[in-house]
XYZ file of C-alpha atoms in Angstrom:
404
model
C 1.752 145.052 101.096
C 3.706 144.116 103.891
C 3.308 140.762 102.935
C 4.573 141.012 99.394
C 7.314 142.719 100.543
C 8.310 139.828 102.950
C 8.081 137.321 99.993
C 10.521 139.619 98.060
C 13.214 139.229 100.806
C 12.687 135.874 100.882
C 13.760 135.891 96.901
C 16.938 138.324 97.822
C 17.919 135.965 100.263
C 17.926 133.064 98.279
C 19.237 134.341 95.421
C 22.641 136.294 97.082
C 23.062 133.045 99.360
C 22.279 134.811 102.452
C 20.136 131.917 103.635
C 22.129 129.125 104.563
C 22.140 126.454 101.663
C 19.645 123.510 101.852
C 21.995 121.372 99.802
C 23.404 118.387 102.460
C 27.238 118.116 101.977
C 28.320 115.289 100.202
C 29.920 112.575 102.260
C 33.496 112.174 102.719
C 34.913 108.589 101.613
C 36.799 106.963 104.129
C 37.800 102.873 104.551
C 37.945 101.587 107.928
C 40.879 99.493 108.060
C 42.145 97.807 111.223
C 45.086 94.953 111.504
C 44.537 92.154 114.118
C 46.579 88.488 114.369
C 47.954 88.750 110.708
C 44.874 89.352 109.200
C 44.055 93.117 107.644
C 39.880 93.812 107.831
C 39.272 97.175 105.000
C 35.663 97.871 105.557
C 34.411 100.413 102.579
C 31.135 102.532 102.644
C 28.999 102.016 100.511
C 29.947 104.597 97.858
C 33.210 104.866 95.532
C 36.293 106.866 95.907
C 36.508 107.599 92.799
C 32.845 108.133 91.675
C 33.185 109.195 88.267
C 35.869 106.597 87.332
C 34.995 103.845 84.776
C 36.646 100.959 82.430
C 36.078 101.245 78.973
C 35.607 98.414 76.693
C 36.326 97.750 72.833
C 35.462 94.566 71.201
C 38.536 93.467 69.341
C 37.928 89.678 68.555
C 34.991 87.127 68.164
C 35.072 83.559 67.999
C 32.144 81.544 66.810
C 29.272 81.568 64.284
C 26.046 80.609 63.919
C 26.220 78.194 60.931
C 29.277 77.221 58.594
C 32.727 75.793 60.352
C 31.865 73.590 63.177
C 35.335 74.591 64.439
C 33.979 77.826 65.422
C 30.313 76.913 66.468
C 29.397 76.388 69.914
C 25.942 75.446 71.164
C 26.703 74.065 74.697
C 28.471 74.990 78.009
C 31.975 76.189 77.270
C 34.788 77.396 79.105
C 37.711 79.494 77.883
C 41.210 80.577 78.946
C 44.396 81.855 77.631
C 47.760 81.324 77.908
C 50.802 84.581 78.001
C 51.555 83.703 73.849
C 47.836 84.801 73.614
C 46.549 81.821 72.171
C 43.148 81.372 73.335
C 41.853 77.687 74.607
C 37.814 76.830 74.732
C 36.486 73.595 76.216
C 33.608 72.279 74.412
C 32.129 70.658 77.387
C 29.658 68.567 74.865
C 32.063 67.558 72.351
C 34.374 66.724 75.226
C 36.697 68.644 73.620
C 39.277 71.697 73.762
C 39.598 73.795 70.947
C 42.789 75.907 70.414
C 42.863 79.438 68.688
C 46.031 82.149 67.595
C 45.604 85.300 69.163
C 43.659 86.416 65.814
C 41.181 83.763 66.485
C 42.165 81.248 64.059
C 41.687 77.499 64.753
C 44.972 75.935 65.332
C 43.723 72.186 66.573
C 41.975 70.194 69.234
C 42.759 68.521 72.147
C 40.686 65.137 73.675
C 37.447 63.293 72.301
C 35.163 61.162 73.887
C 36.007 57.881 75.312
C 38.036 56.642 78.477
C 41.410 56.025 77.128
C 44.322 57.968 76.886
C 43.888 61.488 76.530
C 39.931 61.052 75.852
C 37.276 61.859 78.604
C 33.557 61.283 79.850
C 33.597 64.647 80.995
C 36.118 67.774 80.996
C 37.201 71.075 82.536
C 37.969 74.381 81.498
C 41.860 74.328 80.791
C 44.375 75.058 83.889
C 48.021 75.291 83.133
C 50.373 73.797 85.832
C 54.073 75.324 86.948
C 55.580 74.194 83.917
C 53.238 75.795 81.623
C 51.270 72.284 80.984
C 47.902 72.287 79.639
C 45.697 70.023 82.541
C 42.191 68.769 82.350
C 39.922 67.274 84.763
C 37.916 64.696 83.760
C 35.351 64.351 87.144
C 33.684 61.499 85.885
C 36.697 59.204 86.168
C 38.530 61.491 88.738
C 41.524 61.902 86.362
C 43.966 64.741 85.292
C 45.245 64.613 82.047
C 48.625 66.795 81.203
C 49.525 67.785 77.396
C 51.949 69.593 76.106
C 51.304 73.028 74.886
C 51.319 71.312 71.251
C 48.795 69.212 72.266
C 51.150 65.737 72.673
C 49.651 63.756 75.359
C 52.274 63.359 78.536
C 50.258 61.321 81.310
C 46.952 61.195 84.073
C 46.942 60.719 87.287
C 44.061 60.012 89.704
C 42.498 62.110 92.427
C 41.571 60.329 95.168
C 38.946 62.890 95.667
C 35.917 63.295 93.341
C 36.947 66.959 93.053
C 35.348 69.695 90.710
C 35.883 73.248 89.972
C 39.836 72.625 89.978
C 42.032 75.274 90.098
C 45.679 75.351 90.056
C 47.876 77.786 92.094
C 51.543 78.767 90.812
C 52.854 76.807 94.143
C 51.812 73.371 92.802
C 48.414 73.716 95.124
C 45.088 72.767 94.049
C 41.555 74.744 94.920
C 38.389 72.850 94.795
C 35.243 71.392 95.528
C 34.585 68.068 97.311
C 31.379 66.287 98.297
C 32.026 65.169 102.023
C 29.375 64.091 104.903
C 26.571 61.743 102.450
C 23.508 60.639 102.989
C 21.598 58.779 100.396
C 18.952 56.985 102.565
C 15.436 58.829 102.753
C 16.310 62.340 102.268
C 19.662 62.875 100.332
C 21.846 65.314 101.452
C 25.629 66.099 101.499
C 28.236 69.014 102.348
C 30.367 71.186 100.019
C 33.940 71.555 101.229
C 35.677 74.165 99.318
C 39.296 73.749 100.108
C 42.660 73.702 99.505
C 44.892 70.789 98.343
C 48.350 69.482 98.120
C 49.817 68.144 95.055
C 49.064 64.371 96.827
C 45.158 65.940 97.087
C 45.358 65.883 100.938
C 42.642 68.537 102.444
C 45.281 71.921 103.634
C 42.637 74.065 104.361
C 38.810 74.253 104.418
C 37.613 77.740 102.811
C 34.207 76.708 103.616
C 31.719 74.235 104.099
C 28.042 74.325 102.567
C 25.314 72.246 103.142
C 23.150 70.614 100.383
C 19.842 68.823 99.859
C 19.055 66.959 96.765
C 16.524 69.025 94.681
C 16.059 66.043 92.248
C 13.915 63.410 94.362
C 11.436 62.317 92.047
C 9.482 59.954 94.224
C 5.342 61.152 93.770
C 6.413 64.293 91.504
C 5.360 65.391 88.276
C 8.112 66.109 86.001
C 7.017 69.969 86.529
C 7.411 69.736 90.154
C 10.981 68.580 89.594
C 12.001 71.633 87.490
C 10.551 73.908 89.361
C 12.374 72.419 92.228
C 15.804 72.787 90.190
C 15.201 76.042 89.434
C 13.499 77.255 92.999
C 17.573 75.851 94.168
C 19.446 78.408 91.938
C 17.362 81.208 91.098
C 18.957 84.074 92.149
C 20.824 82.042 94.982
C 24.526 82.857 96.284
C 26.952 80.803 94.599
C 30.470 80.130 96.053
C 33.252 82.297 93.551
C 36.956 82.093 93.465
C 39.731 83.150 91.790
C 43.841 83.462 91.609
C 46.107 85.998 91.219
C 49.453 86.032 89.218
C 51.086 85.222 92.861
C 48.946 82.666 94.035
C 46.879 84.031 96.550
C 43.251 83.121 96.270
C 40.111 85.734 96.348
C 37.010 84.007 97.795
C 33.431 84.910 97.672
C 29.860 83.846 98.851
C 27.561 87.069 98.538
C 25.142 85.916 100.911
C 26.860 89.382 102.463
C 29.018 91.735 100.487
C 32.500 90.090 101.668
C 35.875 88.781 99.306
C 38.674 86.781 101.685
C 41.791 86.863 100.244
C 43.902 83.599 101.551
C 47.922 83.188 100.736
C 48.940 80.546 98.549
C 49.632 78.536 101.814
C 45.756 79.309 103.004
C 46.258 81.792 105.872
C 43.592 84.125 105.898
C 45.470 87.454 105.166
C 42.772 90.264 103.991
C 38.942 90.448 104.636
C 36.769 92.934 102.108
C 33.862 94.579 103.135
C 31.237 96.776 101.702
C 28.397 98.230 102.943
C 25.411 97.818 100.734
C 21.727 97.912 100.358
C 19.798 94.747 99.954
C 18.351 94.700 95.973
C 14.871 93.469 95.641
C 14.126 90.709 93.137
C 11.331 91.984 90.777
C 9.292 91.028 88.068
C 11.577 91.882 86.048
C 14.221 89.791 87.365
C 12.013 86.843 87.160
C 11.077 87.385 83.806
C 14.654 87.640 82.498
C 15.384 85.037 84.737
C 12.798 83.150 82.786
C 14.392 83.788 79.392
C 17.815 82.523 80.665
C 16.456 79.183 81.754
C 14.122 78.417 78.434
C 17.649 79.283 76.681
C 19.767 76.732 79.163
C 16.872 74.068 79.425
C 15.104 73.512 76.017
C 13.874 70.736 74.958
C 13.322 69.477 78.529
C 11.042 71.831 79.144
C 7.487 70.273 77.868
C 5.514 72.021 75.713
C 3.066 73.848 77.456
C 4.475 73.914 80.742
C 6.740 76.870 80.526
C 4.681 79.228 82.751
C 3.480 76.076 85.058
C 7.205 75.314 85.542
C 8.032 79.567 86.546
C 4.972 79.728 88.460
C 6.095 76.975 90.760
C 9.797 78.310 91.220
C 10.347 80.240 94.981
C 12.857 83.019 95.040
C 14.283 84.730 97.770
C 13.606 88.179 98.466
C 16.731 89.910 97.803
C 19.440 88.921 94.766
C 22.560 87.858 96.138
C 25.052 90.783 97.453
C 26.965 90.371 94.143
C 27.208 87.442 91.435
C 30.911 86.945 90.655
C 34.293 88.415 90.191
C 37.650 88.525 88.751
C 40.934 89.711 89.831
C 42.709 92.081 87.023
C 46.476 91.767 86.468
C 47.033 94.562 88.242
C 45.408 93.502 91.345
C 42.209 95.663 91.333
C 38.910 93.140 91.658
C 36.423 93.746 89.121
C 32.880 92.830 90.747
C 30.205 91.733 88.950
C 27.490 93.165 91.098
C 24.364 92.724 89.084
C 23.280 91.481 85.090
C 19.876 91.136 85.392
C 19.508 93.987 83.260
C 19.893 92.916 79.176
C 22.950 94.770 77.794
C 23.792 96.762 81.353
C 26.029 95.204 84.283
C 26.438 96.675 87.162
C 30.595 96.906 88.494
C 32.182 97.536 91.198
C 35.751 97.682 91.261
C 38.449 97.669 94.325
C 41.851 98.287 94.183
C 45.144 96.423 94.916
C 44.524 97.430 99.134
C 41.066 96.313 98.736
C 39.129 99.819 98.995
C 36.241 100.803 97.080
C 37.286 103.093 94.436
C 34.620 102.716 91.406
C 31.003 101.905 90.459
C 29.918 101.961 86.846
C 28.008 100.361 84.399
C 28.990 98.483 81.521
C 27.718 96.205 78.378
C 30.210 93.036 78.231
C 29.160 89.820 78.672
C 29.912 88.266 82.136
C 29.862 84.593 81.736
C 33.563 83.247 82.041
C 34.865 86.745 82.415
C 38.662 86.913 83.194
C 41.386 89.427 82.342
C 44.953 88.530 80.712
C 47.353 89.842 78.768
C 45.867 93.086 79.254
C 42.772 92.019 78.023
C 39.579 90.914 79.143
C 37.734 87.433 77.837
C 34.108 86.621 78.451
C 31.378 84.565 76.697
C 28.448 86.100 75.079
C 25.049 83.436 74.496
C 23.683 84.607 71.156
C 19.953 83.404 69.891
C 21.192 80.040 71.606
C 24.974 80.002 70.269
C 28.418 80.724 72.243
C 30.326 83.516 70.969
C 33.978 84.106 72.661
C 34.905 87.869 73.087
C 38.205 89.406 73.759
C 38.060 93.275 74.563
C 40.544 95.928 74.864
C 40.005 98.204 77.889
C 40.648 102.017 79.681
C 40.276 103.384 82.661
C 39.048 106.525 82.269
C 39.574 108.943 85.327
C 43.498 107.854 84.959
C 43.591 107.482 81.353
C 45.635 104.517 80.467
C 45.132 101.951 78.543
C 45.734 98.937 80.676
């Protein structure tokens, strides 16, 4: 009896809150901030300010179709920008090609074509714009820039002395880069990445970073197998240098080997370092199998037939995915981090605002590839059954409620 009775204070106790509650306090958010020789260090836990915060997105516009106007079908790598009128520009990186669209997606006219004169290129580059509202393209195989006019009219090329790639173009007249530097072709090849900055004349104003690089392709004594395997073993679920610009010109640098953005002036002083803590993500199966899908997409034909599972079976991954994949800076400063899209139709975000702090995590369903924000919009490209479709989306923020 005595011990029934016991159990039904127990009960009492419980119920009235007289026993202390078991339930830990949540954590309070805090940033660790600290200021030293011109450069401000925000360090951010590893949970949001903000936690139930979140951007909303609405699919307003597609571009591209499966069969009918070859104006609006892509098969290959693309890349897509737009300028303040709205009008949206896509380089058709196989066609050699850039493809210009009104803001309701209809197909004004095209700009370049194959060939090595004038205004035609071996290869070509997403579209940059310079101070004077130009449209530029790179054209890496003959280390050229080519300026038109925003009607497409054909102005003049110049040469870079450097045989530069991912060009960017800052508001100051600057460009951002890549460079090969430090070759060696005899026995095994190998080379550096310098990711820098560089004056109009293409002289090196700052080094970002520099990244070592082994040839993946030798072929010497390998199956044709071994050599896939080998290209995909180098960039499966590796961390990949990311950069991008803000309206003012100062550039947002990334390499998620640990959870860290720079932020550089347009001059390249290192002004703001971004931290997060985070927890290293295991690569699973499931990764590797939707990794898997990706790569028959990309690959194709060049895969033999047969070999698919020979080819994945050979491929080494890491342990852990990279700390995040990519980002892009909003026009109102906040950085929208693309944490993780292994998942089919669910990305992971974080987002951080204008001071760098961590104030959202959410997930979302837009496409990632080529993602950027203008005109208070956002862009991205979506890979259909094999086919690139262009999407423009308007967008919320929920916990403050306006549209942006």
């Amino acid at each position: 009896m005595k011990r029934g009775r016991g159990f039904l204070l127990v009960i009492i106790f419980l119920l009235f809150g007289i026993f202390p509650s078991c339930k830990k306090p949540s954590a309070k958010w805090e940033a660790i901030i600290k200021k030293s020789d011109g450069i401000t260090v925000i360090k951010n836990p590893s949970f949001p300010r903000l936690p139930e915060m979140k951007i909303t997105f609405e699919e307003e516009l597609t571009i591209g179709t499966a069969e009918g106007n070859e104006n609006d079908m892509f098969v290959s790598q693309v890349f897509i920008n737009a300028d303040e009128e709205g009008l949206i520009y896509i380089t058709d990186r196989e066609r050699r090609t850039v493809k210009i669209y009104d803001p309701n997606g209809q197909y004004l006219f095209s700009i370049g074509r194959p060939g090595q004169g004038p205004g035609e290129f071996q290869d070509i580059s997403r579209v940059i714009f310079d101070s004077e509202g130009h449209i530029c393209l790179l054209d890496s195989s003959t280390q050229r820039i080519s300026f038109f006019r925003k009607d497409g009219t054909f102005l003049n090329a110049k040469r870079t002395p450097l045989k530069i790639d991912m060009l960017r173009m800052n508001p100051q007249g600057f460009y951002i880069g890549r460079i090969p530097d430090s070759i060696k072709l005899k026995n095994a090849k190998s080379w550096d990445y310098v990711y820098g900055l560089f004056d109009p004349q293409f002289n090196l104003v700052k080094e970002f970073m520099r990244f070592h690089q082994e040839a993946w392709w030798t072929t010497k004594g390998k199956s044709l197998t071994q050599v896939l395997a080998n290209y995909l073993s180098s960039i499966a679920f590796r961390p990949r240098v990311h950069f991008d610009i803000d309206g003012k010109g100062f550039l947002y640098f990334g390499y998620p080997e640990e959870y860290v953005i720079r932020v550089y002036s347009p001059d390249g002083r290192l002004v703001k370092l971004i931290r997060r803590d985070h927890e290293p993500r295991l690569i699973e199966r499931k990764d590797k199998e939707r990794f898997m899908e990706n790569q028959i997409g990309e690959l194709g034909s060049k895969i033999p037939d047969g070999e698919v599972r020979n080819i994945f079976s050979h491929i080494s991954y890491p342990q852990y995915k990279p700390a995040y994949e990519r980002f892009a800076v909003m026009e109102n400063g906040w950085i929208f981090v693309v944490v993780d899209s292994a998942e089919s139709n669910s990305v992971l975000v974080d987002i951080f605002d204008q001071e760098g702090q961590y104030i959202a995590a959410f997930e979302t369903n837009i496409p990632t590839e080529e993602l950027f924000f203008k005109n208070g919009k956002a862009y991205a490209v979506a890979t259909i059954d094999g086919y690139k479709f262009i999407k423009r989306y308007r967008y919320t923020v929920s916990e403050i409620g306006d549209t942006l």
